[in-house]
PDB file of C-alpha atoms in Angstrom:
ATOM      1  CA  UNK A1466     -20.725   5.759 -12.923  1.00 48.00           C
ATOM      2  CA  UNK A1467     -18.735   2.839 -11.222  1.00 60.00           C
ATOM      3  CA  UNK A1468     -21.441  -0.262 -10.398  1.00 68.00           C
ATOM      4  CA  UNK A1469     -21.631  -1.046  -7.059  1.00 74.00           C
ATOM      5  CA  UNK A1470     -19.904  -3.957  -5.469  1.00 80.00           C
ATOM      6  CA  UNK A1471     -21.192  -6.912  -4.719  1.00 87.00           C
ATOM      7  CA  UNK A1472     -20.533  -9.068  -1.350  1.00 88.00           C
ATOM      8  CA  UNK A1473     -18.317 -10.957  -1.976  1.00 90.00           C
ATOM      9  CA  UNK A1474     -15.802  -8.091  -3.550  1.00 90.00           C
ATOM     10  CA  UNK A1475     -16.501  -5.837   0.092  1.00 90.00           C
ATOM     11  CA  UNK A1476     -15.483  -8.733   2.355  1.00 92.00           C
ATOM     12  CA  UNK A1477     -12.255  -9.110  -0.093  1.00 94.00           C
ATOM     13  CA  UNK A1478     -11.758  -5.312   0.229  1.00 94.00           C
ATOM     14  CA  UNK A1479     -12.595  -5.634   3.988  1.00 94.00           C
ATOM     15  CA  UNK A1480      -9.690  -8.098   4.505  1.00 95.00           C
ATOM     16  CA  UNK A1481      -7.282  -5.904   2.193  1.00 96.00           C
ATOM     17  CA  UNK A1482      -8.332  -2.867   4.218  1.00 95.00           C
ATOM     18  CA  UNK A1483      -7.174  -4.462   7.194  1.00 96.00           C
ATOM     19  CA  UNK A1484      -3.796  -5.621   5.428  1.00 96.00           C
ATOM     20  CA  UNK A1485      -3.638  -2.229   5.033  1.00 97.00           C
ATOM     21  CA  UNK A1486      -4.688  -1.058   8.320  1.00 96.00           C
ATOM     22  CA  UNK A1487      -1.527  -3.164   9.446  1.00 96.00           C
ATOM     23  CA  UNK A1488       1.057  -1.760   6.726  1.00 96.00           C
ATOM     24  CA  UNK A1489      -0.249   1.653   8.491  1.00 95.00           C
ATOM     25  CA  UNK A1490       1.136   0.755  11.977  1.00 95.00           C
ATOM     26  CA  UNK A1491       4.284  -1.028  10.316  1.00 96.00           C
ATOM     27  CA  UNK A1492       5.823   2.135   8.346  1.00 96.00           C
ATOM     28  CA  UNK A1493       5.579   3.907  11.605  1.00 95.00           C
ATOM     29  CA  UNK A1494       7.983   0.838  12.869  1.00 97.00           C
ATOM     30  CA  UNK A1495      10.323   1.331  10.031  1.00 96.00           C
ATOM     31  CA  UNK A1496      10.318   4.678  10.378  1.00 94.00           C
ATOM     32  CA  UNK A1497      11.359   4.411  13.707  1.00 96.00           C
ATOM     33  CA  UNK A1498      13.844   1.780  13.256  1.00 96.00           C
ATOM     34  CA  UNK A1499      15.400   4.389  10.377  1.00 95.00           C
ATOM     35  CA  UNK A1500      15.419   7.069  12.964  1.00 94.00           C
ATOM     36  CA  UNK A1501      17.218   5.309  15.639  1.00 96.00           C
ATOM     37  CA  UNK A1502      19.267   3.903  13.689  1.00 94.00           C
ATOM     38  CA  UNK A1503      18.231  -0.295  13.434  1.00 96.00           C
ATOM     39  CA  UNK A1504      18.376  -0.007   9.880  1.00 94.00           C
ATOM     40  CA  UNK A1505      18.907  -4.064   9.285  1.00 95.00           C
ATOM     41  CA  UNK A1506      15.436  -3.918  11.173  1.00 96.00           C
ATOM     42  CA  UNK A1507      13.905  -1.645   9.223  1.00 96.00           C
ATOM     43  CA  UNK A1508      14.969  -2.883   6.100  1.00 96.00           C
ATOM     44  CA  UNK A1509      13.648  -6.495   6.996  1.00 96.00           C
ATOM     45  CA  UNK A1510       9.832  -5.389   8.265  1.00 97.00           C
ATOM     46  CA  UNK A1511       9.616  -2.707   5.185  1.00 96.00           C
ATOM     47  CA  UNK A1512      10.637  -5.707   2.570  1.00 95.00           C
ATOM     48  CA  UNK A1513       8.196  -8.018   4.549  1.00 96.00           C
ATOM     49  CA  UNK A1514       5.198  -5.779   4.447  1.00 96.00           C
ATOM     50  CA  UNK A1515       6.220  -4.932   0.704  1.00 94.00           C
ATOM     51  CA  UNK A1516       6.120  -8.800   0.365  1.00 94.00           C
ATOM     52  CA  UNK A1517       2.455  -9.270   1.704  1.00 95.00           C
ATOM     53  CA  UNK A1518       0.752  -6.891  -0.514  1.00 93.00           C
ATOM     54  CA  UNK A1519       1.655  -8.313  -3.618  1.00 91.00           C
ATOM     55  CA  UNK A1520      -0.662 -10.483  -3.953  1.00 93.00           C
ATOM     56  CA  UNK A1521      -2.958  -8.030  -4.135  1.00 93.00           C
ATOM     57  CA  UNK A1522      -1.210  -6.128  -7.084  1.00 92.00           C
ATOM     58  CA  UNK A1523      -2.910  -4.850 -10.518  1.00 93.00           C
ATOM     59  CA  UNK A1524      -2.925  -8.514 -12.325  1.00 93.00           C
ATOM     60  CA  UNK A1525      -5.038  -9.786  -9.343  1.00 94.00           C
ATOM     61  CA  UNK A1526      -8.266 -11.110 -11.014  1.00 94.00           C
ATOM     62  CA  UNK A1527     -10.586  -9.655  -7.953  1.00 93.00           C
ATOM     63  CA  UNK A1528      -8.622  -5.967  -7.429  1.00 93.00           C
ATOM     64  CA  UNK A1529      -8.962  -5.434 -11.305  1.00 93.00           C
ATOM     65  CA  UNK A1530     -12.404  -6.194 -11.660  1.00 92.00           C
ATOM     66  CA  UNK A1531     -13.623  -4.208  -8.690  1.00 92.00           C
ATOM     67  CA  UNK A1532     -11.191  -1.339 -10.336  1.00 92.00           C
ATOM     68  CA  UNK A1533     -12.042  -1.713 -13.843  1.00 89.00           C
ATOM     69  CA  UNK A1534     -15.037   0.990 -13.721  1.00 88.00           C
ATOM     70  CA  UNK A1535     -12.900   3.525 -11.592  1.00 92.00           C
ATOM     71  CA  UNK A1536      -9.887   5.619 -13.518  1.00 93.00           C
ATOM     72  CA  UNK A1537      -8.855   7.013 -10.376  1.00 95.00           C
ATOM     73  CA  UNK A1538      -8.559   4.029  -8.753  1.00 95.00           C
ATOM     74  CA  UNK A1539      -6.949   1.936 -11.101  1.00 95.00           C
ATOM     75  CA  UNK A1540      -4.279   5.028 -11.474  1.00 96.00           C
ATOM     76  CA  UNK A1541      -3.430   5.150  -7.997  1.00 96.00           C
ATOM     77  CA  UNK A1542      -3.494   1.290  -7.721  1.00 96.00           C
ATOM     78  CA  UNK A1543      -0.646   0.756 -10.046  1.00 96.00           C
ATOM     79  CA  UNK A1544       1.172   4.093  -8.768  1.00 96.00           C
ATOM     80  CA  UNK A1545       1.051   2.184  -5.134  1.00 96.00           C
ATOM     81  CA  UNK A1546       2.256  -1.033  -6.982  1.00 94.00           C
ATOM     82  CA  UNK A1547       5.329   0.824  -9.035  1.00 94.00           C
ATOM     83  CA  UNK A1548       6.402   2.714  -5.904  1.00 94.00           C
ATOM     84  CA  UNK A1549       6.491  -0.517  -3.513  1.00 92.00           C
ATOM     85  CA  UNK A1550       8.935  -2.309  -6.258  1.00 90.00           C
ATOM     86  CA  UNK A1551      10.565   0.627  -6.112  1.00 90.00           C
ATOM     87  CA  UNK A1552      11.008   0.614  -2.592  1.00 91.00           C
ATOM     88  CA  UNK A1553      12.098  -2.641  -2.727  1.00 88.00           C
ATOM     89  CA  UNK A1554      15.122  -1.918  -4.788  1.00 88.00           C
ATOM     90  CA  UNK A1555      15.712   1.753  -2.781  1.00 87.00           C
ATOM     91  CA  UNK A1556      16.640  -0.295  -0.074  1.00 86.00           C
ATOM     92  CA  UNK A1557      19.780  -2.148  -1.758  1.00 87.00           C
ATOM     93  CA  UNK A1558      20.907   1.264  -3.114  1.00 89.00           C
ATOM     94  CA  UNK A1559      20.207   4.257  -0.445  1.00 91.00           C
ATOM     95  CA  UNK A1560      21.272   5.208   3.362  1.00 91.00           C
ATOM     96  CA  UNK A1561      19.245   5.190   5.943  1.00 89.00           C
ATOM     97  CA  UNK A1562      18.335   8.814   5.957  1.00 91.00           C
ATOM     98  CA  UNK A1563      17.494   8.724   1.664  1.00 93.00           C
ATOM     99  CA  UNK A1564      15.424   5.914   3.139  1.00 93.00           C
ATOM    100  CA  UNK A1565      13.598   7.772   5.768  1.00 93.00           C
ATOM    101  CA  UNK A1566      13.273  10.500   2.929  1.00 94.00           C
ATOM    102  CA  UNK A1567      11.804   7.771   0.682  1.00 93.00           C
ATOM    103  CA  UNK A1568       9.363   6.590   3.259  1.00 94.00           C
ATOM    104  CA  UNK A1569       7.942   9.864   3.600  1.00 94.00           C
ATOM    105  CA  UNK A1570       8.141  11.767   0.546  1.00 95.00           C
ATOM    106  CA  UNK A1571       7.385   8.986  -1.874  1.00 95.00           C
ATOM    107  CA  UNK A1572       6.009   5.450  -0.280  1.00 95.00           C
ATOM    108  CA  UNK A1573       3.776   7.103   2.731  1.00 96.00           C
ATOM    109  CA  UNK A1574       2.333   9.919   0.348  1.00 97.00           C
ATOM    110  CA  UNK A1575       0.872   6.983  -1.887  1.00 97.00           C
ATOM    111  CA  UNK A1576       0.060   4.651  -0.078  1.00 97.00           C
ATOM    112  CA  UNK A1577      -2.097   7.090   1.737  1.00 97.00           C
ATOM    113  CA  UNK A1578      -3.758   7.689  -1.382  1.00 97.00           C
ATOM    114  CA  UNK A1579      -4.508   4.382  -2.187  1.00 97.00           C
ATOM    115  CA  UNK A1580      -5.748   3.519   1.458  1.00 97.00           C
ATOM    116  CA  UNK A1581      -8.345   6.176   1.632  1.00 96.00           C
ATOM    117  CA  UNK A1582      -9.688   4.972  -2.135  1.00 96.00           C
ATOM    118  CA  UNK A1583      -9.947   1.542  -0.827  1.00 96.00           C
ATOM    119  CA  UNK A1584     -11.813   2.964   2.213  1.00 94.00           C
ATOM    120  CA  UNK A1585     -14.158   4.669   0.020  1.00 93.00           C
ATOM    121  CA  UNK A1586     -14.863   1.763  -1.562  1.00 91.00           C
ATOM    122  CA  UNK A1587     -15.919   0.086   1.307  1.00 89.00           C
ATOM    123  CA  UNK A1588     -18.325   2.923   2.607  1.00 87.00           C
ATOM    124  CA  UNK A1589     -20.069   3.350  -0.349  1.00 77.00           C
ATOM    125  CA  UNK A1590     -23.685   2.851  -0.212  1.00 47.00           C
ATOM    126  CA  UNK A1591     -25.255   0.244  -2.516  1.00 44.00           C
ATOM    127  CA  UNK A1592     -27.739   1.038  -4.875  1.00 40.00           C
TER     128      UNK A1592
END
C-alpha cells in the first residue's frame, strides 16, 4: 500500500491540480478554435498549455517521489507525458480535423485519466 503524503507533496499536487483544472477549460478552447476553423489559434494555446505542464513531467524530483509507491499512477503519468510530446509534433504534421480527432480520441482520453488520479491523490485520507 502507497504511504500517505505528506504536506508539503498535497499543496504541490494542489497547485498541479489547478494547472490542470486550467488545461481542462483550455482544450475546450482549442477544440473550439479547431471547429470553427482558427486553427493558427488553436495550434498556439494547445502548444502553450503543452508547454506549462512540462515541468511537471516524470523526471520531476517531487511528481516521482509522490508516484514511486503507485504503478498505476506512474503508468498513466508517463502515458500523459508521451502523448503531450506527441501532440506537440501532431500539430506540424496533421489538418485541423486529424487534430480535432487527436484531441479527442487520444490527448482528452488521457489526460482525463491522469486528472482524476491526481484528484485521488488529493482526497485521500491520511493515516
Amino acid at each position: 500500500m502507497a504511504k500517505s503524503l505528506e504536506k508539503a507533496e498535497l499543496d504541490f499536487l494542489a497547485t498541479y491540480s489547478a494547472l490542470l483544472d486550467t488545461l481542462e477549460d483550455g482544450f475546450s478552447s482549442v477544440a473550439y478554435f479547431y471547429r470553427e476553423g482558427f486553427e493558427e489559434s488553436g495550434d498556439r494555446l494547445l502548444l502553450q498549455m503543452l508547454e506549462s505542464v512540462l515541468p511537471y513531467s516524470p523526471e520531476n524530483m517531487t511528481m516521482a517521489h509522490i508516484v514511486s509507491e503507485r504503478g498505476e499512477h506512474q503508468k498513466v503519468l508517463k502515458q500523459f507525458y508521451q502523448t503531450t510530446a506527441e501532440a506537440g509534433k501532431m500539430l506540424e504534421t496533421k489538418n485541423r480535423h486529424e487534430k480535432i480527432t487527436y484531441l479527442s480520441t487520444v490527448l482528452l482520453p488521457v489526460f482525463q485519466r491522469w486528472k482524476l488520479l491526481v484528484d485521488g491523490l488529493l482526497h485521500q485520507k491520511e493515516n
